[in-house]
């Protein structure tokens, strides 16, 4: 059975939000708008992560409203009504009855009636829980509703005057992944692992970068993911030094490395893997030397993912190994501690070593609390992704190093005991990578 989030878990998430509210509060949670790609063609729809996290409802044009203490029902959904004609064009809708029966809403209303109904629900409620600044058109509507209640209220019980950033409250919940979420994330990771293995297996000189991208998407879909979690990066040779290279339009050259940063989305959860391997299956001496440094730094950073360590500890561990390695290879000169203090490694490593991951690939959750790096706790999921990128134009290093870009990335869960790496089944050591490129996959 494929993992899914049980209905009771959505109820539990809403309950935790209700616990932060009182009968003077109302929460308004819109899903994402549909986005036009060009003219009358839309991008494939993806619900807002916070909205989906609380409701499990994936249709567009929906707004969840929580009204604690409302006798006729506290959890309301505004959504599209059933419409056989529209459904023939665009597919089935849950409708008002469906969101009550299948998604546990206490009450449901047509989305077209929201402007008439929400101001009434706001009466006598002084605190509005809403995540501002994500969808400006929607923010504008919330303001209009507040204005209307202010001018129309005759009840005398108070009008909305306090706004609470709902995003922060939901994001604190989302940072700690439940058992059900981790099952889904393991599935996303499993699919991505299979897809990366496929790329190593099929890669050959003169293939186009986008052919590997197609292989990745193909394998993700074949394995049950509807789409990658973000545009895949397939960067041959010096393109790997462009951190978010997504053109993927060049041929892969014999003798170059290719950096693949790609991950499947499954059940609205991301995975995020990077592997860098030789297009022809054999590392050159310089590629191998730099690769070994990045790999050692990645393993050191993964080892630092432990409850009780802080968010920055893996980065510190990675930087230490990278700097030492760069000195050993002669790309940096000086004493390691001093070079670290000065940040000399930034010539070759400009990004940080990871980010939270979950429903969003760059997931929500604060990295610092009161100015201090946050402690790692069980249930948090982070990527670990150090790299080295030697610019083609960097005249300060010998020519033989120039144009090499390497990143190695895995997804790591903080556990009670230490950590679990979700994605390490993709070849990573030099010998495993060399063996995997061009090898026949055992199905
Ligand atoms: N795939 C984007 C990242 O690794 O952050
Ligand atoms: Mn990545
Ligand atoms: Mn990443």
Coordinates of C-alpha atoms and ligand atoms in Angstrom, one line a residue:
X1 CA 0.0 0.0 0.0
X2 CA 1.3 3.4 -1.0
X3 CA 1.7 5.7 2.1
X4 CA -0.9 8.5 2.6
X5 CA -1.8 10.9 5.4
X6 CA -4.7 9.4 7.4
X7 CA -7.7 11.7 7.8
X8 CA -7.4 11.8 11.5
X9 CA -4.0 13.4 11.1
X10 CA -5.5 16.4 9.3
X11 CA -8.0 16.7 12.2
X12 CA -5.2 16.5 14.7
X13 CA -3.3 19.3 12.9
X14 CA -6.4 21.6 12.9
X15 CA -7.0 20.7 16.5
X16 CA -3.5 22.0 17.4
X17 CA -4.3 25.2 15.6
X18 CA -7.7 25.5 17.4
X19 CA -5.8 25.1 20.7
X20 CA -3.9 28.4 19.9
X21 CA -7.2 30.2 19.2
X22 CA -10.1 31.3 21.4
X23 CA -13.7 32.2 20.7
X24 CA -12.6 35.7 19.8
X25 CA -10.6 34.4 16.9
X26 CA -11.1 33.4 13.3
X27 CA -8.5 31.7 11.0
X28 CA -8.6 32.2 7.2
X29 CA -6.5 29.8 5.1
X30 CA -6.7 30.1 1.3
X31 CA -5.2 27.6 -1.1
X32 CA -2.9 28.7 -3.9
X33 CA -4.4 30.4 -7.0
X34 CA -4.3 28.7 -10.3
X35 CA -1.5 30.2 -12.4
X36 CA -1.5 31.0 -16.1
X37 CA 1.4 29.7 -18.1
X38 CA 0.6 31.6 -21.2
X39 CA -2.7 32.9 -22.7
X40 CA -5.4 30.4 -21.6
X41 CA -3.1 27.6 -20.5
X42 CA -2.6 27.0 -16.8
X43 CA 0.3 25.4 -15.0
X44 CA -0.5 22.0 -13.6
X45 CA -2.2 22.8 -10.3
X46 CA -0.4 22.3 -6.9
X47 CA -2.3 23.3 -3.7
X48 CA -0.7 25.6 -1.2
X49 CA 1.3 23.6 1.3
X50 CA -0.1 25.1 4.5
X51 CA -3.6 24.7 3.2
X52 CA -3.1 21.1 2.2
X53 CA -1.3 20.4 5.5
X54 CA -4.4 21.4 7.4
X55 CA -7.1 20.0 5.0
X56 CA -5.8 17.3 2.7
X57 CA -7.9 19.0 0.0
X58 CA -6.1 19.5 -3.3
X59 CA -8.7 21.3 -5.4
X60 CA -8.2 25.0 -6.5
X61 CA -10.5 27.8 -5.5
X62 CA -10.9 26.8 -1.8
X63 CA -10.6 28.6 1.5
X64 CA -10.7 27.0 4.9
X65 CA -12.1 29.0 7.8
X66 CA -11.8 28.0 11.4
X67 CA -14.3 29.6 13.8
X68 CA -13.8 28.3 17.3
X69 CA -17.0 27.9 19.3
X70 CA -19.4 28.5 16.4
X71 CA -22.4 26.3 17.3
X72 CA -23.3 25.3 13.7
X73 CA -19.7 24.1 13.1
X74 CA -16.2 25.3 13.6
X75 CA -14.4 24.1 10.5
X76 CA -15.8 25.6 7.3
X77 CA -14.8 25.2 3.8
X78 CA -15.5 27.5 0.8
X79 CA -15.1 25.5 -2.4
X80 CA -16.3 24.9 -5.9
X81 CA -19.8 23.4 -6.2
X82 CA -20.5 20.3 -8.2
X83 CA -21.1 21.2 -11.9
X84 CA -21.5 18.4 -14.4
X85 CA -20.7 20.6 -17.3
X86 CA -17.5 22.0 -15.9
X87 CA -16.6 18.6 -14.5
X88 CA -16.7 17.2 -18.0
X89 CA -14.0 19.7 -19.0
X90 CA -11.8 19.9 -15.9
X91 CA -12.5 16.7 -13.9
X92 CA -14.4 15.8 -10.8
X93 CA -15.0 18.1 -7.9
X94 CA -15.8 17.1 -4.3
X95 CA -18.5 19.7 -4.0
X96 CA -20.0 21.0 -0.8
X97 CA -21.2 17.6 0.4
X98 CA -18.0 16.0 -0.6
X99 CA -15.8 18.2 1.5
X100 CA -18.0 17.5 4.5
X101 CA -18.1 13.8 4.0
X102 CA -14.6 13.1 2.7
X103 CA -12.6 16.0 4.3
X104 CA -14.4 16.4 7.6
X105 CA -15.5 20.0 7.1
X106 CA -18.4 20.8 9.5
X107 CA -20.0 23.0 7.0
X108 CA -19.3 24.0 3.4
X109 CA -20.3 27.0 1.2
X110 CA -19.8 27.9 -2.5
X111 CA -16.6 29.8 -3.0
X112 CA -18.6 32.5 -4.9
X113 CA -20.4 33.4 -1.6
X114 CA -17.3 34.0 0.4
X115 CA -17.5 37.8 0.3
X116 CA -21.0 37.7 1.7
X117 CA -20.4 35.1 4.4
X118 CA -17.0 35.8 6.0
X119 CA -17.7 39.3 7.3
X120 CA -20.6 37.8 9.2
X121 CA -18.3 35.2 10.7
X122 CA -15.9 37.9 11.7
X123 CA -18.4 39.7 13.8
X124 CA -17.5 39.7 17.5
X125 CA -14.2 38.2 16.7
X126 CA -11.2 40.4 17.5
X127 CA -8.3 38.3 16.3
X128 CA -7.7 37.3 12.7
X129 CA -5.3 34.4 12.1
X130 CA -4.0 34.8 8.5
X131 CA -0.8 34.4 6.7
X132 CA -0.1 37.7 5.0
X133 CA 2.1 38.4 2.1
X134 CA 1.8 35.2 0.1
X135 CA -1.2 36.0 -2.1
X136 CA -1.7 39.7 -2.4
X137 CA -5.1 39.6 -4.0
X138 CA -6.4 37.5 -1.2
X139 CA -4.8 39.7 1.4
X140 CA -6.7 42.6 -0.1
X141 CA -10.0 40.7 0.2
X142 CA -9.3 39.9 3.9
X143 CA -8.8 43.7 4.4
X144 CA -12.1 44.4 2.6
X145 CA -13.9 41.9 4.9
X146 CA -12.4 43.5 8.0
X147 CA -13.4 47.0 6.8
X148 CA -17.0 45.8 6.2
X149 CA -17.3 44.4 9.7
X150 CA -15.9 47.6 11.2
X151 CA -18.5 49.7 9.4
X152 CA -21.4 47.4 9.7
X153 CA -21.0 45.9 13.2
X154 CA -23.9 46.6 15.4
X155 CA -23.3 43.8 17.8
X156 CA -20.9 45.8 20.0
X157 CA -18.9 42.7 20.8
X158 CA -15.7 44.0 19.1
X159 CA -14.4 43.9 15.6
X160 CA -11.2 42.5 14.2
X161 CA -8.2 44.6 15.3
X162 CA -5.5 42.1 16.0
X163 CA -3.8 40.1 13.2
X164 CA -1.8 36.9 14.0
X165 CA 0.7 35.5 11.5
X166 CA -0.8 32.1 10.9
X167 CA 2.1 31.0 8.8
X168 CA 4.5 31.0 11.7
X169 CA 2.2 28.8 13.8
X170 CA 1.6 26.3 11.0
X171 CA 5.3 26.3 10.1
X172 CA 6.4 25.3 13.6
X173 CA 4.1 22.3 13.3
X174 CA 5.3 21.4 9.8
X175 CA 8.9 21.5 10.9
X176 CA 8.4 18.3 13.0
X177 CA 7.5 15.5 10.6
X178 CA 5.0 12.8 11.9
X179 CA 5.4 9.1 11.3
X180 CA 2.9 9.3 8.5
X181 CA 4.8 12.2 6.9
X182 CA 8.1 10.4 7.1
X183 CA 6.5 7.4 5.4
X184 CA 5.5 9.6 2.5
X185 CA 8.9 11.2 2.4
X186 CA 10.6 7.8 2.3
X187 CA 8.5 7.0 -0.7
X188 CA 9.5 10.3 -2.4
X189 CA 13.1 9.5 -1.6
X190 CA 12.8 5.9 -2.9
X191 CA 11.5 7.2 -6.2
X192 CA 14.2 9.8 -6.5
X193 CA 16.9 7.1 -5.7
X194 CA 15.6 4.9 -8.5
X195 CA 15.6 7.8 -10.9
X196 CA 19.1 8.9 -10.1
X197 CA 20.3 5.3 -10.5
X198 CA 18.7 5.2 -13.9
X199 CA 20.5 8.4 -15.0
X200 CA 23.9 6.9 -14.0
X201 CA 23.0 3.8 -15.9
X202 CA 22.0 5.4 -19.2
X203 CA 24.4 8.4 -19.3
X204 CA 26.7 8.5 -22.3
X205 CA 28.9 11.1 -23.9
X206 CA 27.1 13.3 -26.5
X207 CA 23.6 12.8 -24.9
X208 CA 21.9 16.2 -24.3
X209 CA 21.5 17.4 -20.8
X210 CA 17.7 17.4 -21.3
X211 CA 17.7 13.8 -22.3
X212 CA 18.9 13.0 -18.8
X213 CA 16.2 15.3 -17.5
X214 CA 13.6 13.4 -19.5
X215 CA 15.0 10.1 -18.1
X216 CA 14.6 11.4 -14.6
X217 CA 11.0 12.6 -15.1
X218 CA 10.2 9.3 -16.8
X219 CA 11.5 7.2 -14.0
X220 CA 9.7 9.4 -11.4
X221 CA 6.4 9.0 -13.1
X222 CA 6.9 5.3 -13.8
X223 CA 7.5 4.9 -10.0
X224 CA 4.4 6.8 -9.0
X225 CA 5.4 10.4 -8.7
X226 CA 3.4 12.9 -10.7
X227 CA 6.2 15.3 -11.2
X228 CA 9.6 16.4 -9.9
X229 CA 9.5 18.6 -6.8
X230 CA 11.5 21.4 -8.6
X231 CA 13.0 21.9 -12.0
X232 CA 15.7 19.4 -12.5
X233 CA 19.3 20.6 -12.8
X234 CA 21.3 18.6 -15.3
X235 CA 24.6 20.5 -15.6
X236 CA 27.5 19.1 -17.7
X237 CA 31.0 20.3 -17.2
X238 CA 31.3 24.0 -16.3
X239 CA 27.5 24.4 -16.2
X240 CA 27.7 22.8 -12.8
X241 CA 29.3 26.0 -11.5
X242 CA 26.0 27.8 -12.1
X243 CA 24.2 26.8 -8.9
X244 CA 20.6 26.8 -10.3
X245 CA 21.3 25.9 -13.9
X246 CA 18.0 24.6 -15.4
X247 CA 18.5 25.3 -19.1
X248 CA 19.7 21.7 -19.6
X249 CA 20.3 22.4 -23.3
X250 CA 23.9 21.3 -23.9
X251 CA 25.5 18.1 -24.9
X252 CA 27.4 16.1 -22.3
X253 CA 31.0 15.8 -23.1
X254 CA 33.4 12.9 -22.8
X255 CA 35.8 13.7 -20.0
X256 CA 33.4 16.1 -18.2
X257 CA 31.4 15.6 -15.0
X258 CA 27.6 16.0 -14.9
X259 CA 25.9 17.3 -11.9
X260 CA 22.3 16.2 -11.4
X261 CA 20.2 17.9 -8.7
X262 CA 16.7 16.5 -9.0
X263 CA 14.0 15.1 -6.8
X264 CA 10.6 13.6 -7.0
X265 CA 7.5 15.0 -5.4
X266 CA 5.2 12.4 -3.9
X267 CA 1.9 13.2 -2.1
X268 CA 2.9 16.8 -1.9
X269 CA 6.3 16.0 -0.2
X270 CA 9.6 16.7 -1.8
X271 CA 12.9 14.9 -2.1
X272 CA 16.1 16.5 -3.1
X273 CA 19.2 14.6 -4.3
X274 CA 22.4 15.7 -6.0
X275 CA 24.9 13.4 -7.5
X276 CA 27.9 14.3 -9.7
X277 CA 29.5 11.7 -11.9
X278 CA 31.8 11.3 -14.9
X279 CA 29.9 11.3 -18.2
X280 CA 32.2 8.5 -19.5
X281 CA 32.3 6.6 -16.2
X282 CA 35.9 7.5 -15.2
X283 CA 37.0 10.4 -13.0
X284 CA 40.1 12.3 -14.1
X285 CA 42.7 12.8 -11.4
X286 CA 41.6 16.4 -10.6
X287 CA 37.9 15.5 -10.7
X288 CA 38.5 12.6 -8.3
X289 CA 40.6 14.7 -5.9
X290 CA 37.9 17.4 -5.6
X291 CA 35.1 14.8 -5.5
X292 CA 36.8 13.0 -2.6
X293 CA 37.0 16.3 -0.6
X294 CA 33.3 17.1 -1.2
X295 CA 32.3 13.5 -0.3
X296 CA 34.4 13.6 2.9
X297 CA 32.8 16.9 3.8
X298 CA 29.3 15.6 3.1
X299 CA 29.9 12.5 5.3
X300 CA 31.3 14.8 8.1
X301 CA 28.2 17.0 7.9
X302 CA 25.8 14.1 7.9
X303 CA 27.6 12.7 11.0
X304 CA 26.8 16.1 12.7
X305 CA 23.1 15.7 12.2
X306 CA 22.3 14.6 15.7
X307 CA 19.7 15.7 18.2
X308 CA 21.4 18.1 20.6
X309 CA 23.6 19.6 17.8
X310 CA 22.5 22.8 16.4
X311 CA 21.4 23.6 12.8
X312 CA 24.8 25.1 11.9
X313 CA 26.9 22.2 13.2
X314 CA 26.8 20.2 9.9
X315 CA 27.8 23.4 8.0
X316 CA 30.7 23.9 10.3
X317 CA 31.8 20.3 9.8
X318 CA 31.6 20.6 6.1
X319 CA 33.5 23.9 5.9
X320 CA 36.3 22.4 8.0
X321 CA 36.8 19.5 5.7
X322 CA 36.4 21.5 2.5
X323 CA 38.9 24.1 3.7
X324 CA 41.5 21.5 4.7
X325 CA 41.0 19.7 1.4
X326 CA 41.4 22.8 -0.6
X327 CA 44.7 23.6 1.2
X328 CA 45.9 20.0 0.7
X329 CA 45.3 20.3 -3.0
X330 CA 46.9 23.7 -3.2
X331 CA 43.7 25.7 -4.2
X332 CA 43.9 27.6 -1.0
X333 CA 47.1 28.7 0.8
X334 CA 47.5 29.3 4.5
X335 CA 46.5 27.9 7.9
X336 CA 43.2 26.1 8.0
X337 CA 41.7 27.8 11.1
X338 CA 42.6 31.2 9.8
X339 CA 41.2 30.5 6.3
X340 CA 38.0 29.3 7.9
X341 CA 37.8 32.5 10.0
X342 CA 38.3 34.6 6.9
X343 CA 35.7 32.5 5.0
X344 CA 38.3 31.8 2.2
X345 CA 36.4 28.7 1.2
X346 CA 33.7 31.1 -0.2
X347 CA 35.8 31.4 -3.4
X348 CA 34.7 27.8 -4.1
X349 CA 31.6 27.3 -1.9
X350 CA 29.1 30.1 -1.7
X351 CA 26.0 28.3 -0.5
X352 CA 25.1 26.8 2.9
X353 CA 25.2 23.1 3.6
X354 CA 21.5 22.4 3.8
X355 CA 17.9 23.5 4.2
X356 CA 14.8 22.1 5.9
X357 CA 12.8 19.8 3.5
X358 CA 9.2 18.7 3.6
X359 CA 6.1 19.7 1.6
X360 CA 8.3 22.4 0.2
X361 CA 11.7 21.5 -1.1
X362 CA 13.1 24.6 0.8
X363 CA 10.8 23.9 3.6
X364 CA 9.4 26.1 6.3
X365 CA 10.6 26.6 9.9
X366 CA 13.0 29.0 11.6
X367 CA 16.7 28.3 11.5
X368 CA 17.4 30.6 14.5
X369 CA 15.6 31.2 17.7
X370 CA 16.3 34.4 19.6
X371 CA 19.3 34.9 17.4
X372 CA 20.8 31.5 18.2
X373 CA 21.0 28.6 15.8
X374 CA 18.2 26.2 16.4
X375 CA 18.8 22.8 18.0
X376 CA 18.2 19.8 15.9
X377 CA 15.3 17.6 17.2
X378 CA 13.8 14.3 16.1
X379 CA 11.4 14.6 13.2
X380 CA 13.2 17.5 11.5
X381 CA 14.4 16.8 8.0
X382 CA 17.3 18.6 6.4
X383 CA 19.3 18.2 3.2
X384 CA 23.1 17.9 3.5
X385 CA 24.6 19.3 0.3
X386 CA 28.1 20.6 0.3
X387 CA 29.9 21.3 -3.0
X388 CA 32.9 22.9 -4.6
X389 CA 32.7 25.0 -7.7
X390 CA 35.9 26.2 -9.4
X391 CA 35.0 29.0 -11.9
X392 CA 36.3 28.6 -15.5
X393 CA 37.6 32.2 -15.1
X394 CA 39.4 31.7 -11.8
X395 CA 43.0 32.7 -12.6
X396 CA 44.1 32.2 -9.0
X397 CA 44.1 28.4 -9.4
X398 CA 46.0 26.1 -11.8
X399 CA 44.1 25.6 -15.1
X400 CA 43.6 21.9 -14.5
X401 CA 41.1 22.7 -11.7
X402 CA 39.0 25.2 -13.6
X403 CA 35.4 24.5 -14.7
X404 CA 34.9 21.7 -12.2
X405 CA 31.7 21.8 -10.2
X406 CA 30.7 19.1 -7.7
X407 CA 27.8 18.8 -5.2
X408 CA 26.6 15.8 -3.3
X409 CA 23.2 16.0 -1.6
X410 CA 21.2 13.7 0.6
X411 CA 18.0 14.0 2.7
X412 CA 18.5 13.4 6.3
X413 CA 16.0 12.9 9.2
X414 CA 16.9 13.7 12.7
X415 CA 16.0 10.7 14.9
X416 CA 16.1 10.0 18.6
X417 CA 19.4 8.1 18.2
X418 CA 21.1 10.3 15.5
X419 CA 19.9 10.4 12.0
X420 CA 18.4 8.4 9.1
X421 CA 19.7 9.1 5.5
X422 CA 16.7 8.7 3.2
X423 CA 18.6 8.8 -0.1
X424 CA 22.0 7.1 0.4
X425 CA 21.2 4.1 -1.8
X426 CA 22.4 6.2 -4.8
X427 CA 26.1 5.4 -5.5
X428 CA 28.3 8.0 -3.8
X429 CA 31.9 6.7 -3.3
X430 CA 34.3 7.1 -6.3
X431 CA 34.4 3.3 -6.9
X432 CA 30.6 2.9 -6.6
X433 CA 29.9 5.8 -8.9
X434 CA 32.4 4.5 -11.5
X435 CA 30.8 1.1 -11.3
X436 CA 27.2 2.6 -11.6
X437 CA 27.8 4.8 -14.7
X438 CA 26.8 2.7 -17.8
X439 CA 26.0 -0.3 -15.7
X440 CA 22.9 -2.4 -16.4
X441 CA 20.3 -1.8 -13.7
X442 CA 18.9 -4.8 -11.9
X443 CA 15.1 -4.1 -12.0
Ligands
LIG1 N1 17.4 21.6 -5.4 C1 17.6 22.8 -4.9 C2 18.5 22.7 -3.7 O1 19.2 21.7 -3.6 O2 18.4 23.4 -2.8
LIG2 MN1 19.0 19.9 -4.6
LIG3 MN1 18.7 21.1 -1.6

